[in-house]
Amino acid sequence: SLKSLFGCSYARKKENQEAFSNALSKLIRCVELIQILNEKIVISALSTLTSIPPMTWHYFGVKNVLGNGLAVCINIMYRDNNKESNVKPILIGEIRAMLLSLVNLATEADFYNCFASDDLSASMVEFLYCWMVDQKLEARIYSTVSSVFQRQSDLGGKVEMYIVQKFSSRALHEHKKENQEFTNSSDCIEGEDEL
């Protein structure tokens, strides 16, 4: 089973990196072909992808695998949200879980590779923003996405500035909220110390 192989140290050996990266790309391709392939194949690919340990993803960044996975998940979720596909709800649930995992793992380079995809439109990036807000994600993720658009001039024409500003504003909002929660928990700890 590929699940067990991706988690072992054998997969992270330099000489095996390309083979495992190719296997990961093929699994993502299975997810991308969700409308065409047999449901069992897609479920198996999703199961393997979602079981890969977080740090293992970064060993396979050679071929922009994580960024491609993000683009595929966003595309499928967007099309499902707009009733442009007939993907079963159980599969959408698995795609949602995979997207959540990938968004939490993604670096600037991963988001750049995702947004540079020809398959991603400005409306899909805006959809991603709304989805992220619904997921109550950390400030660092919004900040990372915002930085990608601000630093990469070749992505400038991909989305309207107001979308980039949404990510920036949400990063500030979540950062303030996180700081407030930290301050509140610190007050509780100090209060317990006084007792």
PDB file of C-alpha atoms in Angstrom:
ATOM      1  CA  SER A   1       0.000   0.000   0.000  1.00  0.00           C
ATOM      2  CA  LEU A   2       1.254   3.468  -0.887  1.00  0.00           C
ATOM      3  CA  LYS A   3      -0.075   4.839   2.415  1.00  0.00           C
ATOM      4  CA  SER A   4       2.531   3.034   4.447  1.00  0.00           C
ATOM      5  CA  LEU A   5       5.319   3.777   1.964  1.00  0.00           C
ATOM      6  CA  PHE A   6       4.786   7.548   1.997  1.00  0.00           C
ATOM      7  CA  GLY A   7       5.175   7.650   5.761  1.00  0.00           C
ATOM      8  CA  CYS A   8       8.392   5.662   5.972  1.00  0.00           C
ATOM      9  CA  SER A   9      11.954   6.916   5.902  1.00  0.00           C
ATOM     10  CA  TYR A  10      12.547   5.057   2.617  1.00  0.00           C
ATOM     11  CA  ALA A  11      10.334   7.611   0.841  1.00  0.00           C
ATOM     12  CA  ARG A  12      12.452  10.498   2.091  1.00  0.00           C
ATOM     13  CA  LYS A  13      15.766   9.176   0.811  1.00  0.00           C
ATOM     14  CA  LYS A  14      17.138  11.489  -1.828  1.00  0.00           C
ATOM     15  CA  GLU A  15      17.450   8.758  -4.450  1.00  0.00           C
ATOM     16  CA  ASN A  16      13.753   7.879  -4.040  1.00  0.00           C
ATOM     17  CA  GLN A  17      12.424  11.414  -3.974  1.00  0.00           C
ATOM     18  CA  GLU A  18      11.600  11.678  -7.673  1.00  0.00           C
ATOM     19  CA  ALA A  19       9.775   8.335  -7.776  1.00  0.00           C
ATOM     20  CA  PHE A  20       7.642   9.221  -4.768  1.00  0.00           C
ATOM     21  CA  SER A  21       7.039  12.711  -6.121  1.00  0.00           C
ATOM     22  CA  ASN A  22       5.792  11.148  -9.373  1.00  0.00           C
ATOM     23  CA  ALA A  23       3.534   8.764  -7.445  1.00  0.00           C
ATOM     24  CA  LEU A  24       2.119  11.686  -5.468  1.00  0.00           C
ATOM     25  CA  SER A  25       1.497  13.589  -8.710  1.00  0.00           C
ATOM     26  CA  LYS A  26      -0.353  10.584 -10.131  1.00  0.00           C
ATOM     27  CA  LEU A  27      -2.560  10.375  -7.044  1.00  0.00           C
ATOM     28  CA  ILE A  28      -3.400  14.066  -7.387  1.00  0.00           C
ATOM     29  CA  ARG A  29      -4.169  13.446 -11.063  1.00  0.00           C
ATOM     30  CA  CYS A  30      -6.645  10.741  -9.993  1.00  0.00           C
ATOM     31  CA  VAL A  31      -8.385  13.324  -7.821  1.00  0.00           C
ATOM     32  CA  GLU A  32      -8.367  15.806 -10.691  1.00  0.00           C
ATOM     33  CA  LEU A  33     -10.164  13.242 -12.859  1.00  0.00           C
ATOM     34  CA  ILE A  34     -12.874  12.801 -10.227  1.00  0.00           C
ATOM     35  CA  GLN A  35     -15.661  13.140 -12.817  1.00  0.00           C
ATOM     36  CA  ILE A  36     -14.217  10.438 -15.082  1.00  0.00           C
ATOM     37  CA  LEU A  37     -12.589   7.790 -12.896  1.00  0.00           C
ATOM     38  CA  ASN A  38     -14.311   5.093 -10.898  1.00  0.00           C
ATOM     39  CA  GLU A  39     -15.310   6.346  -7.447  1.00  0.00           C
ATOM     40  CA  LYS A  40     -13.282   3.631  -5.697  1.00  0.00           C
ATOM     41  CA  ILE A  41     -10.087   4.780  -7.426  1.00  0.00           C
ATOM     42  CA  VAL A  42     -10.683   8.396  -6.386  1.00  0.00           C
ATOM     43  CA  ILE A  43     -11.531   7.395  -2.802  1.00  0.00           C
ATOM     44  CA  SER A  44      -8.366   5.311  -2.633  1.00  0.00           C
ATOM     45  CA  ALA A  45      -6.255   8.204  -3.975  1.00  0.00           C
ATOM     46  CA  LEU A  46      -7.851  10.645  -1.519  1.00  0.00           C
ATOM     47  CA  SER A  47      -7.392   8.220   1.355  1.00  0.00           C
ATOM     48  CA  THR A  48      -3.706   7.871   0.551  1.00  0.00           C
ATOM     49  CA  LEU A  49      -3.205  11.617   0.080  1.00  0.00           C
ATOM     50  CA  THR A  50      -4.937  12.562   3.332  1.00  0.00           C
ATOM     51  CA  SER A  51      -2.961   9.969   5.292  1.00  0.00           C
ATOM     52  CA  ILE A  52       0.450  11.288   4.240  1.00  0.00           C
ATOM     53  CA  PRO A  53       2.247  12.793   7.238  1.00  0.00           C
ATOM     54  CA  PRO A  54       2.427  16.605   6.979  1.00  0.00           C
ATOM     55  CA  MET A  55       6.207  16.886   6.813  1.00  0.00           C
ATOM     56  CA  THR A  56       6.390  14.261   4.079  1.00  0.00           C
ATOM     57  CA  TRP A  57       4.640  16.659   1.669  1.00  0.00           C
ATOM     58  CA  HIS A  58       7.589  19.032   1.823  1.00  0.00           C
ATOM     59  CA  TYR A  59      10.049  16.310   0.873  1.00  0.00           C
ATOM     60  CA  PHE A  60       8.239  16.070  -2.444  1.00  0.00           C
ATOM     61  CA  GLY A  61       8.117  19.773  -3.250  1.00  0.00           C
ATOM     62  CA  VAL A  62      10.513  19.237  -6.141  1.00  0.00           C
ATOM     63  CA  LYS A  63       7.722  19.159  -8.701  1.00  0.00           C
ATOM     64  CA  ASN A  64       5.339  21.631  -7.066  1.00  0.00           C
ATOM     65  CA  VAL A  65       3.182  18.751  -5.885  1.00  0.00           C
ATOM     66  CA  LEU A  66       1.545  20.551  -2.958  1.00  0.00           C
ATOM     67  CA  GLY A  67       0.706  23.620  -5.064  1.00  0.00           C
ATOM     68  CA  ASN A  68      -0.812  21.402  -7.735  1.00  0.00           C
ATOM     69  CA  GLY A  69      -2.844  19.580  -5.084  1.00  0.00           C
ATOM     70  CA  LEU A  70      -4.159  22.920  -3.827  1.00  0.00           C
ATOM     71  CA  ALA A  71      -5.162  23.995  -7.342  1.00  0.00           C
ATOM     72  CA  VAL A  72      -6.956  20.697  -8.011  1.00  0.00           C
ATOM     73  CA  CYS A  73      -8.904  20.834  -4.719  1.00  0.00           C
ATOM     74  CA  ILE A  74      -9.882  24.488  -5.160  1.00  0.00           C
ATOM     75  CA  ASN A  75     -11.033  23.832  -8.717  1.00  0.00           C
ATOM     76  CA  ILE A  76     -13.201  20.872  -7.695  1.00  0.00           C
ATOM     77  CA  MET A  77     -14.678  22.662  -4.669  1.00  0.00           C
ATOM     78  CA  TYR A  78     -15.418  25.782  -6.734  1.00  0.00           C
ATOM     79  CA  ARG A  79     -17.160  23.820  -9.476  1.00  0.00           C
ATOM     80  CA  ASP A  80     -19.177  21.867  -6.925  1.00  0.00           C
ATOM     81  CA  ASN A  81     -20.158  25.083  -5.135  1.00  0.00           C
ATOM     82  CA  ASN A  82     -21.393  26.532  -8.452  1.00  0.00           C
ATOM     83  CA  LYS A  83     -23.252  23.330  -9.360  1.00  0.00           C
ATOM     84  CA  GLU A  84     -20.937  22.784 -12.350  1.00  0.00           C
ATOM     85  CA  SER A  85     -20.208  19.192 -11.377  1.00  0.00           C
ATOM     86  CA  ASN A  86     -21.985  16.128 -10.076  1.00  0.00           C
ATOM     87  CA  VAL A  87     -19.398  14.967  -7.549  1.00  0.00           C
ATOM     88  CA  LYS A  88     -20.890  12.915  -4.724  1.00  0.00           C
ATOM     89  CA  PRO A  89     -21.061  14.644  -1.316  1.00  0.00           C
ATOM     90  CA  ILE A  90     -18.855  11.990   0.289  1.00  0.00           C
ATOM     91  CA  LEU A  91     -16.088  12.802  -2.204  1.00  0.00           C
ATOM     92  CA  ILE A  92     -16.526  16.531  -1.684  1.00  0.00           C
ATOM     93  CA  GLY A  93     -16.093  15.925   2.046  1.00  0.00           C
ATOM     94  CA  GLU A  94     -12.789  14.152   1.348  1.00  0.00           C
ATOM     95  CA  ILE A  95     -11.675  16.935  -1.015  1.00  0.00           C
ATOM     96  CA  ARG A  96     -12.549  19.508   1.688  1.00  0.00           C
ATOM     97  CA  ALA A  97     -10.431  17.605   4.234  1.00  0.00           C
ATOM     98  CA  MET A  98      -7.527  17.401   1.797  1.00  0.00           C
ATOM     99  CA  LEU A  99      -7.779  21.118   0.958  1.00  0.00           C
ATOM    100  CA  LEU A 100      -7.818  22.015   4.641  1.00  0.00           C
ATOM    101  CA  SER A 101      -4.723  19.926   5.228  1.00  0.00           C
ATOM    102  CA  LEU A 102      -2.878  21.375   2.220  1.00  0.00           C
ATOM    103  CA  VAL A 103      -3.793  24.987   3.033  1.00  0.00           C
ATOM    104  CA  ASN A 104      -2.376  24.521   6.532  1.00  0.00           C
ATOM    105  CA  LEU A 105       0.851  23.052   5.117  1.00  0.00           C
ATOM    106  CA  ALA A 106       1.364  25.397   2.171  1.00  0.00           C
ATOM    107  CA  THR A 107       4.291  27.787   1.958  1.00  0.00           C
ATOM    108  CA  GLU A 108       4.485  30.914  -0.207  1.00  0.00           C
ATOM    109  CA  ALA A 109       6.062  28.819  -2.959  1.00  0.00           C
ATOM    110  CA  ASP A 110       3.201  26.293  -2.778  1.00  0.00           C
ATOM    111  CA  PHE A 111       0.545  29.011  -2.987  1.00  0.00           C
ATOM    112  CA  TYR A 112       2.446  30.655  -5.838  1.00  0.00           C
ATOM    113  CA  ASN A 113       2.491  27.373  -7.787  1.00  0.00           C
ATOM    114  CA  CYS A 114      -1.205  26.951  -7.077  1.00  0.00           C
ATOM    115  CA  PHE A 115      -2.174  30.444  -8.233  1.00  0.00           C
ATOM    116  CA  ALA A 116       0.096  30.269 -11.283  1.00  0.00           C
ATOM    117  CA  SER A 117      -1.986  27.344 -12.552  1.00  0.00           C
ATOM    118  CA  ASP A 118      -3.887  28.117 -15.748  1.00  0.00           C
ATOM    119  CA  ASP A 119      -6.826  26.172 -14.308  1.00  0.00           C
ATOM    120  CA  LEU A 120      -7.383  28.709 -11.514  1.00  0.00           C
ATOM    121  CA  SER A 121      -9.406  31.851 -12.173  1.00  0.00           C
ATOM    122  CA  ALA A 122      -9.846  35.025 -10.120  1.00  0.00           C
ATOM    123  CA  SER A 123     -13.301  33.859  -9.046  1.00  0.00           C
ATOM    124  CA  MET A 124     -11.734  30.634  -7.744  1.00  0.00           C
ATOM    125  CA  VAL A 125      -9.249  32.635  -5.669  1.00  0.00           C
ATOM    126  CA  GLU A 126     -12.149  34.644  -4.250  1.00  0.00           C
ATOM    127  CA  PHE A 127     -13.969  31.373  -3.538  1.00  0.00           C
ATOM    128  CA  LEU A 128     -10.857  30.167  -1.685  1.00  0.00           C
ATOM    129  CA  TYR A 129     -10.939  33.306   0.461  1.00  0.00           C
ATOM    130  CA  CYS A 130     -14.586  32.758   1.429  1.00  0.00           C
ATOM    131  CA  TRP A 131     -13.935  29.080   2.110  1.00  0.00           C
ATOM    132  CA  MET A 132     -10.956  29.952   4.310  1.00  0.00           C
ATOM    133  CA  VAL A 133     -13.071  32.379   6.333  1.00  0.00           C
ATOM    134  CA  ASP A 134     -15.663  29.639   6.876  1.00  0.00           C
ATOM    135  CA  GLN A 135     -12.890  27.329   8.107  1.00  0.00           C
ATOM    136  CA  LYS A 136     -11.701  29.909  10.687  1.00  0.00           C
ATOM    137  CA  LEU A 137      -8.062  29.568   9.654  1.00  0.00           C
ATOM    138  CA  GLU A 138      -5.055  31.202  11.297  1.00  0.00           C
ATOM    139  CA  ALA A 139      -3.793  34.665  10.399  1.00  0.00           C
ATOM    140  CA  ARG A 140      -0.525  33.282   9.026  1.00  0.00           C
ATOM    141  CA  ILE A 141      -2.334  31.547   6.153  1.00  0.00           C
ATOM    142  CA  TYR A 142      -4.117  34.715   4.997  1.00  0.00           C
ATOM    143  CA  SER A 143      -0.866  36.595   5.362  1.00  0.00           C
ATOM    144  CA  THR A 144       0.989  34.016   3.263  1.00  0.00           C
ATOM    145  CA  VAL A 145      -1.578  34.204   0.446  1.00  0.00           C
ATOM    146  CA  SER A 146      -1.538  37.995   0.521  1.00  0.00           C
ATOM    147  CA  SER A 147       2.266  38.030   0.375  1.00  0.00           C
ATOM    148  CA  VAL A 148       2.258  35.787  -2.676  1.00  0.00           C
ATOM    149  CA  PHE A 149       0.151  38.236  -4.673  1.00  0.00           C
ATOM    150  CA  GLN A 150       2.033  41.271  -3.397  1.00  0.00           C
ATOM    151  CA  ARG A 151       5.509  39.834  -4.116  1.00  0.00           C
ATOM    152  CA  GLN A 152       4.886  38.022  -7.371  1.00  0.00           C
ATOM    153  CA  SER A 153       4.357  40.590 -10.107  1.00  0.00           C
ATOM    154  CA  ASP A 154       3.518  37.873 -12.659  1.00  0.00           C
ATOM    155  CA  LEU A 155       0.391  37.042 -10.628  1.00  0.00           C
ATOM    156  CA  GLY A 156      -0.704  40.682 -10.461  1.00  0.00           C
ATOM    157  CA  GLY A 157      -3.100  40.389 -13.376  1.00  0.00           C
ATOM    158  CA  LYS A 158      -4.580  37.138 -12.111  1.00  0.00           C
ATOM    159  CA  VAL A 159      -6.804  38.696  -9.443  1.00  0.00           C
ATOM    160  CA  GLU A 160      -8.279  42.090  -8.694  1.00  0.00           C
ATOM    161  CA  MET A 161      -6.583  44.125  -5.998  1.00  0.00           C
ATOM    162  CA  TYR A 162      -9.685  44.010  -3.800  1.00  0.00           C
ATOM    163  CA  ILE A 163      -9.279  40.238  -3.467  1.00  0.00           C
ATOM    164  CA  VAL A 164      -5.673  40.640  -2.330  1.00  0.00           C
ATOM    165  CA  GLN A 165      -6.850  43.295   0.120  1.00  0.00           C
ATOM    166  CA  LYS A 166      -9.423  40.858   1.510  1.00  0.00           C
ATOM    167  CA  PHE A 167      -6.634  38.404   2.358  1.00  0.00           C
ATOM    168  CA  SER A 168      -4.541  41.199   3.921  1.00  0.00           C
ATOM    169  CA  SER A 169      -7.439  42.554   5.961  1.00  0.00           C
ATOM    170  CA  ARG A 170      -8.428  39.099   7.169  1.00  0.00           C
ATOM    171  CA  ALA A 171      -4.826  38.411   8.175  1.00  0.00           C
ATOM    172  CA  LEU A 172      -4.883  41.532  10.367  1.00  0.00           C
ATOM    173  CA  HIS A 173      -8.311  40.652  11.765  1.00  0.00           C
ATOM    174  CA  GLU A 174      -7.295  37.090  12.656  1.00  0.00           C
ATOM    175  CA  HIS A 175      -3.987  38.284  14.087  1.00  0.00           C
ATOM    176  CA  LYS A 176      -5.800  40.702  16.422  1.00  0.00           C
ATOM    177  CA  LYS A 177      -8.220  37.949  17.407  1.00  0.00           C
ATOM    178  CA  GLU A 178      -5.361  35.515  18.101  1.00  0.00           C
ATOM    179  CA  ASN A 179      -3.551  38.134  20.197  1.00  0.00           C
ATOM    180  CA  GLN A 180      -6.723  38.878  22.136  1.00  0.00           C
ATOM    181  CA  GLU A 181      -7.286  35.176  22.820  1.00  0.00           C
ATOM    182  CA  PHE A 182      -3.659  34.873  23.974  1.00  0.00           C
ATOM    183  CA  THR A 183      -4.065  37.907  26.249  1.00  0.00           C
ATOM    184  CA  ASN A 184      -7.298  36.502  27.682  1.00  0.00           C
ATOM    185  CA  SER A 185      -5.705  33.118  28.371  1.00  0.00           C
ATOM    186  CA  SER A 186      -2.696  34.860  29.971  1.00  0.00           C
ATOM    187  CA  ASP A 187      -5.073  36.811  32.249  1.00  0.00           C
ATOM    188  CA  CYS A 188      -6.663  33.524  33.344  1.00  0.00           C
ATOM    189  CA  ILE A 189      -3.268  32.010  34.129  1.00  0.00           C
ATOM    190  CA  GLU A 190      -2.204  35.095  36.116  1.00  0.00           C
ATOM    191  CA  GLY A 191      -5.489  34.979  38.027  1.00  0.00           C
ATOM    192  CA  GLU A 192      -4.869  31.340  38.949  1.00  0.00           C
ATOM    193  CA  ASP A 193      -1.354  32.213  40.163  1.00  0.00           C
ATOM    194  CA  GLU A 194      -2.812  34.807  42.552  1.00  0.00           C
ATOM    195  CA  LEU A 195      -5.094  32.195  44.131  1.00  0.00           C
TER     196      LEU A 195
END
